[in-house]
Short mmCIF file of C-alpha atoms in Angstrom, two decimals:
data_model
loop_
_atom_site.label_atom_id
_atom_site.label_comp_id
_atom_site.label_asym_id
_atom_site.label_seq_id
_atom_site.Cartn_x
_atom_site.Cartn_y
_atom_site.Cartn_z
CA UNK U 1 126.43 136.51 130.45
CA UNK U 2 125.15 133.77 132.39
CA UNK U 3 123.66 133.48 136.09
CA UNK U 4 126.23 132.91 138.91
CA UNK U 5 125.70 132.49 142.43
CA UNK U 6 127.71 135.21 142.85
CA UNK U 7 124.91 137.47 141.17
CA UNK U 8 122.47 136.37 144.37
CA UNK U 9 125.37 138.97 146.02
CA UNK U 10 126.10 141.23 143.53
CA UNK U 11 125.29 142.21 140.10
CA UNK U 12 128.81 143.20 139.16
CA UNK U 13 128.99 140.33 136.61
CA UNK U 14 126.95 142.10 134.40
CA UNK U 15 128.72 145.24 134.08
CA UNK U 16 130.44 145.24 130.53
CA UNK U 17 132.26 148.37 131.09
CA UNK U 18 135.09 148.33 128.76
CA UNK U 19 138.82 147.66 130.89
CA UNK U 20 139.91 150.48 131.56
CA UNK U 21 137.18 153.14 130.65
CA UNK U 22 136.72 154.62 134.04
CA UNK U 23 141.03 154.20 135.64
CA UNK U 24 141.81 157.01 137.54
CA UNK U 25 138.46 158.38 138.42
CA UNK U 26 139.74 160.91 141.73
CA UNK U 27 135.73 161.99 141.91
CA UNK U 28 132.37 161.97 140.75
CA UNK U 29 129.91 164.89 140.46
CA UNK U 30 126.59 163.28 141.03
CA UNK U 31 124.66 166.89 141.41
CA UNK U 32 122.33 166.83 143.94
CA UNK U 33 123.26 165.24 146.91
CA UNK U 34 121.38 161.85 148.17
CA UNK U 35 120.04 161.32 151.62
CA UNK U 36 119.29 158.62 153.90
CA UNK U 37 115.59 158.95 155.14
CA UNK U 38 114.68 160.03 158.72
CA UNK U 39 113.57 156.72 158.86
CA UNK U 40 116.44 154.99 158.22
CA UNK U 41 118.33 157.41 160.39
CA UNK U 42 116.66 156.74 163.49
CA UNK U 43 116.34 152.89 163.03
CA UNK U 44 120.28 153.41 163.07
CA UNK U 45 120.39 155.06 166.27
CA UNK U 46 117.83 152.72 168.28
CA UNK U 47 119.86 149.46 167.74
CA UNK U 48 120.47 148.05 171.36
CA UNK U 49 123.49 146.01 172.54
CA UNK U 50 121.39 143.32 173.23
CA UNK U 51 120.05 142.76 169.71
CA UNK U 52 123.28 142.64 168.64
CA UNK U 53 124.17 140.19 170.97
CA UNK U 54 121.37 137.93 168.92
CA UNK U 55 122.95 138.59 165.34
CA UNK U 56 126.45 136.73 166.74
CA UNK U 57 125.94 133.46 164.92
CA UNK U 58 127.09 132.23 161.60
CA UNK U 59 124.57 130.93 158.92
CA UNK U 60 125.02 127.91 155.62
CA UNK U 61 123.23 127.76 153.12
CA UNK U 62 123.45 125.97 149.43
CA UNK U 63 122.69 127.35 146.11
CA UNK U 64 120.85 125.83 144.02
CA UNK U 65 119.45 126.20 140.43
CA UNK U 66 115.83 126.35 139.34
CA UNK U 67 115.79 122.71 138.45
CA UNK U 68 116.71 121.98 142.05
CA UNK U 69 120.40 121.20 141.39
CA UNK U 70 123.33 122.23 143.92
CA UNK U 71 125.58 124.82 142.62
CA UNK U 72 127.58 125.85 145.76
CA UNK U 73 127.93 127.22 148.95
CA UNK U 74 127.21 130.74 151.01
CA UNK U 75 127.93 131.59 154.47
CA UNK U 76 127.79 134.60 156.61
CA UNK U 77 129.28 134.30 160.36
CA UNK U 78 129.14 137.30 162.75
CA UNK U 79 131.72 137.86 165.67
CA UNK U 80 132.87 140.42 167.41
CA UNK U 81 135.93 142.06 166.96
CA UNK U 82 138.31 145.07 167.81
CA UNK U 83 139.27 147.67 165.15
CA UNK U 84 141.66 151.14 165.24
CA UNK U 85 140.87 150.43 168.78
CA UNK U 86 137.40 150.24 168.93
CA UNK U 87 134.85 147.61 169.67
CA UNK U 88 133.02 146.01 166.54
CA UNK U 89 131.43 143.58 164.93
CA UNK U 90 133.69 141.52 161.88
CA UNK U 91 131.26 140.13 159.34
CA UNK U 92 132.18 137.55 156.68
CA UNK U 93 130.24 136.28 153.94
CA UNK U 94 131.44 133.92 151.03
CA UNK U 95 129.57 132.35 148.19
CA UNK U 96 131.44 129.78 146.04
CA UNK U 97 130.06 127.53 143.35
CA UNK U 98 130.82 126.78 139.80
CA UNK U 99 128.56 126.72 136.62
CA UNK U 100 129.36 124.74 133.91
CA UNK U 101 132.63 123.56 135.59
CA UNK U 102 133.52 127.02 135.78
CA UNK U 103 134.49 128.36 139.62
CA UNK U 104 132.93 131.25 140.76
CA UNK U 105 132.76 133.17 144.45
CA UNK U 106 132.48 136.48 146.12
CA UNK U 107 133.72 137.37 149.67
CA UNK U 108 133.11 140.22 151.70
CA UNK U 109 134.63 141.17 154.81
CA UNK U 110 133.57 144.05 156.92
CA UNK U 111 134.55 145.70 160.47
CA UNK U 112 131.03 147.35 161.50
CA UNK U 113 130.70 149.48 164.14
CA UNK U 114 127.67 148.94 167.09
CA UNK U 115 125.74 151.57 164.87
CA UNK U 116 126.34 149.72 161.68
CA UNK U 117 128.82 152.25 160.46
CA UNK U 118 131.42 150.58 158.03
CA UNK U 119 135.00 150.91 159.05
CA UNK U 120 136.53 149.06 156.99
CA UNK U 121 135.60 146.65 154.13
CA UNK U 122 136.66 144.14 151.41
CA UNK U 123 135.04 142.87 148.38
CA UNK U 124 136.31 140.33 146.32
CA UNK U 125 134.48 138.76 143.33
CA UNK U 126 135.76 135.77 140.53
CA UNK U 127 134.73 133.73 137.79
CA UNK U 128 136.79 132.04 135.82
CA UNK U 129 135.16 130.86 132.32
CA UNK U 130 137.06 128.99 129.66
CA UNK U 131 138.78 131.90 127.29
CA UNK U 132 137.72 134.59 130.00
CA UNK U 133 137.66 135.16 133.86
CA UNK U 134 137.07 138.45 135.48
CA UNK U 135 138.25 139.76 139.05
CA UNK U 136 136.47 142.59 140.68
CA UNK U 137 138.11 144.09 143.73
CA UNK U 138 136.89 146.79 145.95
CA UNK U 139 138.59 148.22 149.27
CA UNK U 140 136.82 150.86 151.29
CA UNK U 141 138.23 152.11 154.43
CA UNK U 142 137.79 155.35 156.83
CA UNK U 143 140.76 157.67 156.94
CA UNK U 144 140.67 161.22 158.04
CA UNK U 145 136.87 162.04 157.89
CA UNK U 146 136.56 160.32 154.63
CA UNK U 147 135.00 156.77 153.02
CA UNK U 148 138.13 156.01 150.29
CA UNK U 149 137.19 153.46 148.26
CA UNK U 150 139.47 151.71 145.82
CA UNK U 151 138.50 149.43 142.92
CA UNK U 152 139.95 147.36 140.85
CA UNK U 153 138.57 145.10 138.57
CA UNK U 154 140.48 142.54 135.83
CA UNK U 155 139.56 140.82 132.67
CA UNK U 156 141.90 138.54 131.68
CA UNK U 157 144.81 140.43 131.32
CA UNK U 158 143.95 143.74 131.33
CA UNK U 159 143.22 145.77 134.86
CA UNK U 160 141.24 149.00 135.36
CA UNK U 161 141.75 151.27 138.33
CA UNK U 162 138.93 153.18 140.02
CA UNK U 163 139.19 155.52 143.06
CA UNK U 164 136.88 158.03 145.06
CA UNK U 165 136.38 159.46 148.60
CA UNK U 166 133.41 160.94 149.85
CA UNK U 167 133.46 162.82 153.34
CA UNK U 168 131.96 160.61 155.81
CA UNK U 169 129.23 163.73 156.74
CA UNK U 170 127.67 162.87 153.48
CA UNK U 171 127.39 159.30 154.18
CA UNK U 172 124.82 159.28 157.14
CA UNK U 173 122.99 156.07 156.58
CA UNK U 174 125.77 154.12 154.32
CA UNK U 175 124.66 150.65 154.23
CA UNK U 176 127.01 148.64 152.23
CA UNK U 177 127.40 144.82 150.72
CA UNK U 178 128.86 143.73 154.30
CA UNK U 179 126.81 146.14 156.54
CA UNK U 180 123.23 145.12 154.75
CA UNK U 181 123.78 141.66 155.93
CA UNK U 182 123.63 142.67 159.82
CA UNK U 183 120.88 144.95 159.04
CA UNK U 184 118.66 142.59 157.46
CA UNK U 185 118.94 140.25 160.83
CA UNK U 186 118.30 143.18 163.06
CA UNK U 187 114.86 143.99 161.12
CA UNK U 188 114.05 140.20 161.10
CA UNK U 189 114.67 140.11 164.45
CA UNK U 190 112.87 142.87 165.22
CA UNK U 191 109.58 141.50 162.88
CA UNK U 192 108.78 144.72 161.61
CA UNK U 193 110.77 147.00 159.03
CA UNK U 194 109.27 151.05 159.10
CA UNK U 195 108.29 152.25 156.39
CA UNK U 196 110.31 154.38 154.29
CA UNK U 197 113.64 153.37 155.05
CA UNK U 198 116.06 154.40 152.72
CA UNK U 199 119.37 154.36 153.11
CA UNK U 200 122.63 155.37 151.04
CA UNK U 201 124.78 152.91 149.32
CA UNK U 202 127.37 152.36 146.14
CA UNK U 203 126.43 150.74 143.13
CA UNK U 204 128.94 149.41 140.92
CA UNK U 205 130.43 152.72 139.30
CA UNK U 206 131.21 153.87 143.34
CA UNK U 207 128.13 156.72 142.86
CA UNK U 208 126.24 157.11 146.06
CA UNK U 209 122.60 155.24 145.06
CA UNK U 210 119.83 155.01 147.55
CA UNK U 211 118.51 151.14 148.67
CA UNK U 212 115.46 150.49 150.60
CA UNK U 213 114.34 147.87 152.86
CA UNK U 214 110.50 146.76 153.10
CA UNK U 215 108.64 144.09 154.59
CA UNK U 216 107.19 141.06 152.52
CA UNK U 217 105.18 139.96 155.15
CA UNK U 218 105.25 136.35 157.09
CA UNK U 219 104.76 133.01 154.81
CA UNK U 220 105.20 129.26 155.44
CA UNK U 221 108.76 127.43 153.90
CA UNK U 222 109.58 123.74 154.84
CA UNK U 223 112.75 123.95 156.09
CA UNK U 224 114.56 120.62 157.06
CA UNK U 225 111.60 118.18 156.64
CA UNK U 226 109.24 120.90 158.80
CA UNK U 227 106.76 124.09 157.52
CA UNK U 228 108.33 127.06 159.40
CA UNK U 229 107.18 130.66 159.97
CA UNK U 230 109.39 132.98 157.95
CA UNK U 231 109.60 136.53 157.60
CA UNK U 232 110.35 138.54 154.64
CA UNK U 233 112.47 141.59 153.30
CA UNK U 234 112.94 143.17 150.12
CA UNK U 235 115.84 144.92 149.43
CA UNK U 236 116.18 147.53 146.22
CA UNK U 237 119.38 148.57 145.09
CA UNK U 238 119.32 151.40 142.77
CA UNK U 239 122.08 152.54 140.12
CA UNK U 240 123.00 155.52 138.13
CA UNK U 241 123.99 153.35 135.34
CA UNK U 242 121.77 150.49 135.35
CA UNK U 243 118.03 149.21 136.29
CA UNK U 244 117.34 148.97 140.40
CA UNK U 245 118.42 145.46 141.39
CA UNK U 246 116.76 143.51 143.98
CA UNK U 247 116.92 140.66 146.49
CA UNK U 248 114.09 139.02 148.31
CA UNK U 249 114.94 137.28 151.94
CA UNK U 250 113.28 135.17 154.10
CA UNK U 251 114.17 134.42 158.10
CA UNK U 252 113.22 132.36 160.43
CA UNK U 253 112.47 133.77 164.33
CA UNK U 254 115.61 133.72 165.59
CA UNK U 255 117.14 136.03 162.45
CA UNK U 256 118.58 132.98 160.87
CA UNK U 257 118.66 133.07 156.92
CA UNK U 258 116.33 130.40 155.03
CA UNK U 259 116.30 132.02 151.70
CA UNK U 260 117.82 134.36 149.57
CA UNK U 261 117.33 135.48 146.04
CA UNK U 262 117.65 138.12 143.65
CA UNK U 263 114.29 138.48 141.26
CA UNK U 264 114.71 137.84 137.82
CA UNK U 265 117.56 134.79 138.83
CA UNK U 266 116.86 130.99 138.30
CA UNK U 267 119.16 130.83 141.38
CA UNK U 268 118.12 130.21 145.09
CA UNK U 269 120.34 129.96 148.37
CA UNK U 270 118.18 127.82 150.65
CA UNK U 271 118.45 126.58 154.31
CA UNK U 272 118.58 122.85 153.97
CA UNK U 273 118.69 122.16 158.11
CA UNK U 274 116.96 124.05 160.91
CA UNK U 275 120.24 125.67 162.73
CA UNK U 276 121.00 123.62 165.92
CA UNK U 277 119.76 124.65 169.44
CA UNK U 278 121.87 125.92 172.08
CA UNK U 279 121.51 122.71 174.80
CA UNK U 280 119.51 123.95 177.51
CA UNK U 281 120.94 121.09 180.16
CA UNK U 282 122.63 122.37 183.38
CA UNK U 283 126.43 122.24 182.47
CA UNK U 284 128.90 120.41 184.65
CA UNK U 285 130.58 121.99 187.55
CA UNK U 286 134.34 122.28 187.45
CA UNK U 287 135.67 123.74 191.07
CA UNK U 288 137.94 125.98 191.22
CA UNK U 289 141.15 124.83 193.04
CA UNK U 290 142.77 128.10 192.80
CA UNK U 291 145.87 127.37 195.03
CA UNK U 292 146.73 125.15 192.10
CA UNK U 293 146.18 128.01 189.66
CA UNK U 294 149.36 129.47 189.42
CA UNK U 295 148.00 132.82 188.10
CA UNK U 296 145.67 133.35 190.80
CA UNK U 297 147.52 132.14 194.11
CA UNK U 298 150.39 134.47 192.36
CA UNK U 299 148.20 137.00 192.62
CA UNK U 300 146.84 135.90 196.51
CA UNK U 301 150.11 135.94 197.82
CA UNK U 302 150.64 139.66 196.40
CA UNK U 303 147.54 140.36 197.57
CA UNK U 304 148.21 138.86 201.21
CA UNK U 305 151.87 140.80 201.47
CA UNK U 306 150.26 144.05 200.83
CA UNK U 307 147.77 143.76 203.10
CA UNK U 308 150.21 142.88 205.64
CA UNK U 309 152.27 145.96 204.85
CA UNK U 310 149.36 147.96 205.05
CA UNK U 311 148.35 146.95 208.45
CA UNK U 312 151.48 147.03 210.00
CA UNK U 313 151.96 150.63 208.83
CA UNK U 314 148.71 151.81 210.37
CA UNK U 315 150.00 150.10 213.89
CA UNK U 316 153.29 151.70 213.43
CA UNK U 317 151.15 154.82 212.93
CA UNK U 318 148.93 154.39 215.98
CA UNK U 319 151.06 152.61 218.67
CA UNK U 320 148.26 153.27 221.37
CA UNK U 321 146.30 150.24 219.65
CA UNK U 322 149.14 147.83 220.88
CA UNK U 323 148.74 148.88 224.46
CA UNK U 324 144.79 149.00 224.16
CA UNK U 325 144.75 145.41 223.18
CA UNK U 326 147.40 143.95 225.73
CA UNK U 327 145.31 145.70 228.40
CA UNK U 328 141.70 144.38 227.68
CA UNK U 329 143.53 140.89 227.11
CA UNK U 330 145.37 141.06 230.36
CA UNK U 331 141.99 142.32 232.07
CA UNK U 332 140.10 139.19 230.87
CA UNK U 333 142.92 136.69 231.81
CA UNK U 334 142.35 138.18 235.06
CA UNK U 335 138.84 137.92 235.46
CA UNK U 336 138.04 134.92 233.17
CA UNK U 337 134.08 136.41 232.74
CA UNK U 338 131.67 134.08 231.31
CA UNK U 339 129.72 136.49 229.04
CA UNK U 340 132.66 138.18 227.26
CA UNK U 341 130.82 140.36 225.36
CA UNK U 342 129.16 142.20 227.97
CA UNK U 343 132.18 142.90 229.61
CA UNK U 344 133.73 144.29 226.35
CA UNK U 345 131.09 146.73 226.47
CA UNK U 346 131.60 148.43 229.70
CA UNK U 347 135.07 147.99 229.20
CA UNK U 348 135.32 150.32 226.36
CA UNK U 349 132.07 152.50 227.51
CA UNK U 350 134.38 155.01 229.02
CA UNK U 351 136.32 155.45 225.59
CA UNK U 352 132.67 156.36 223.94
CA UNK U 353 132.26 160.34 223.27
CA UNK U 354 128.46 159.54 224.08
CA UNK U 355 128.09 156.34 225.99
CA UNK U 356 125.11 154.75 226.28
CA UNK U 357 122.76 154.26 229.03
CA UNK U 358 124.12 150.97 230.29
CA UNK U 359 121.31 147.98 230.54
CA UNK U 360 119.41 147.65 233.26
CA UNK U 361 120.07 143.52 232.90
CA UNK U 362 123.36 143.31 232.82
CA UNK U 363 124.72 142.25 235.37
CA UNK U 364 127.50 144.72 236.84
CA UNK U 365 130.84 143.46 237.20
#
């Protein structure tokens, strides 16, 4: 079958598993169980809010064939999100192309938790050749301690059902097609990938496969018209079925994506422009008129009438303020003392449980 850009994501396009062969799978023994490195386990568990903070941004690149010629489009934006109530990240990646006038694409969509567990995710793959098109579908999602995963996958007419669910205890170290992406631009970020990280993944029968992450060290690419420093990964992606598969990426210093491919493919997604820089430049102050904010002097004048209420209840409380007051204020009207404060203090001195030695300048009154 040919190359697709859609094989740069996934090598599903090559799997020639007869329709229907594996519908109604309910669970696989795989034997011995797999499991994630140490490594890979405590990368997991030192990710910082702040570096994910720096993986919020969305990347574009183009495909391209080896001959140079443009064959489509990939994207992968970040954002944070909300899911089953808790706080996330929502990743979305899409390729889309054609070959030989024939349209191709995969998306992915996953909710990702601050740890890079996967909560939920959805993978959807097309191509649609003249005389055959195939749709792959895949749906995993948590649900009562377990990963269930549902697959389906259509060639032209005829649709073959797949499902499994593994307990989420024996998934320590899932990385999946959605969650790789946010991993890969934490290690870039990071400039340095440990070795021996191996984590858990599917392949494209749902067994649990191991994929590792290593470092390809820094090299030049001209990006945009200009030679940048990039960094490299290479992912491995192994298979019960088939041979390992694997992708080689390169990033630039701020995690960014320039290039992406999978060895053994005449296809390439490349950065064509350097990714625009926040603007440094002081922005423009707006004032705040909040009396003409009708949220905020709503919530001033509620403010100001409890406050009143609140005050007026302590002095209903304690009526012996009242006469305190009047008293002083009558005594100063009387008087009419120049240096007010100083006669405020001897006023009150006999109210003090432990007055203090009164100042040998002040003048009596």
């Amino acid at each position: 079958m040919m190359d697709t850009p859609l094989e740069a994501i996934h090598p599903w396009l090559e799997d020639e598993t007869p329709a229907g062969a594996l519908a109604g799978i309910e669970g696989l023994d795989l034997g011995e169980k797999l499991k994630s490195s140490d490594e890979a386990i405590t990368f997991m568990s030192s990710i910082e809010p702040a570096e994910l903070l720096k993986c919020v941004f969305p990347d574009s690149l183009v495909t391209v064939s080896e001959g140079g010629r443009d064959l489509g489009q990939f994207s992968v934006t970040v954002e944070f999100a909300r899911r089953v109530q808790k706080p996330c990240l929502l990743l979305h990646a899409q390729s889309q192309g054609a070959i030989d006038d024939s349209p191709c694409g995969t998306t992915v969509t996953a909710y990702i938790t601050t740890d890079l567990e996967v909560l939920e995710e959805d993978y959807h793959e097309y191509v649609k050749l003249k005389g055959h098109s195939l749709d792959k579908r895949c749906h995993m999602v948590q649900h009562n301690g377990q990963m269930v995963i549902d697959k389906v996958t259509t060639v032209g007419e005829e649709a073959a059902k797949e499902s499994v669910s593994y307990p989420m205890s024996e998934l320590r170290g899932l990385v999946t097609e959605g969650s790789n992406f946010l991993l890969m631009r934490l290690i870039a970020l990071r400039k340095k990938a440990p070795e021996h990280m191996t984590f858990l993944s599917f392949d494209q029968g749902l067994h649990i496969i191991h994929t590792t992450f290593s470092e390809l060290g820094l090299k030049q690419l001209e990006v945009g018209g200009k030679t940048m420093e990039v960094f490299g990964l290479e992912r491995i992606v192994h298979s019960v079925e088939d041979s390992p598969t694997t992708w080689q990426c390169y990033f630039l210093a701020d995690g960014h994506l320039a290039s992406r491919v999978q060895v053994g493919s005449p296809i390439t997604m490349r950065l064509l422009q350097l990714p625009s820089q926040p603007e440094k430049a002081g922005f423009e102050t707006i004032p705040l008129v909040w009396e003409e904010d009708m949220q905020m002097r709503s919530k001033f004048l509620d403010r100001k009438e409890e406050l009143k209420a609140d005050h007026a209840s302590y002095l209903r409380q304690h009526p012996d303020i009242r006469a305190l007051i009047s008293d002083f204020l009558q005594f100063l009207l009387l008087r009419k003392p120049d240096d007010v404060f100083q006669v405020a203090r001897e006023y009150f001195l006999p109210f003090a449980s432990h007055p203090p030695e009164p100042s040998l300048k002040a003048p009596s009154l």
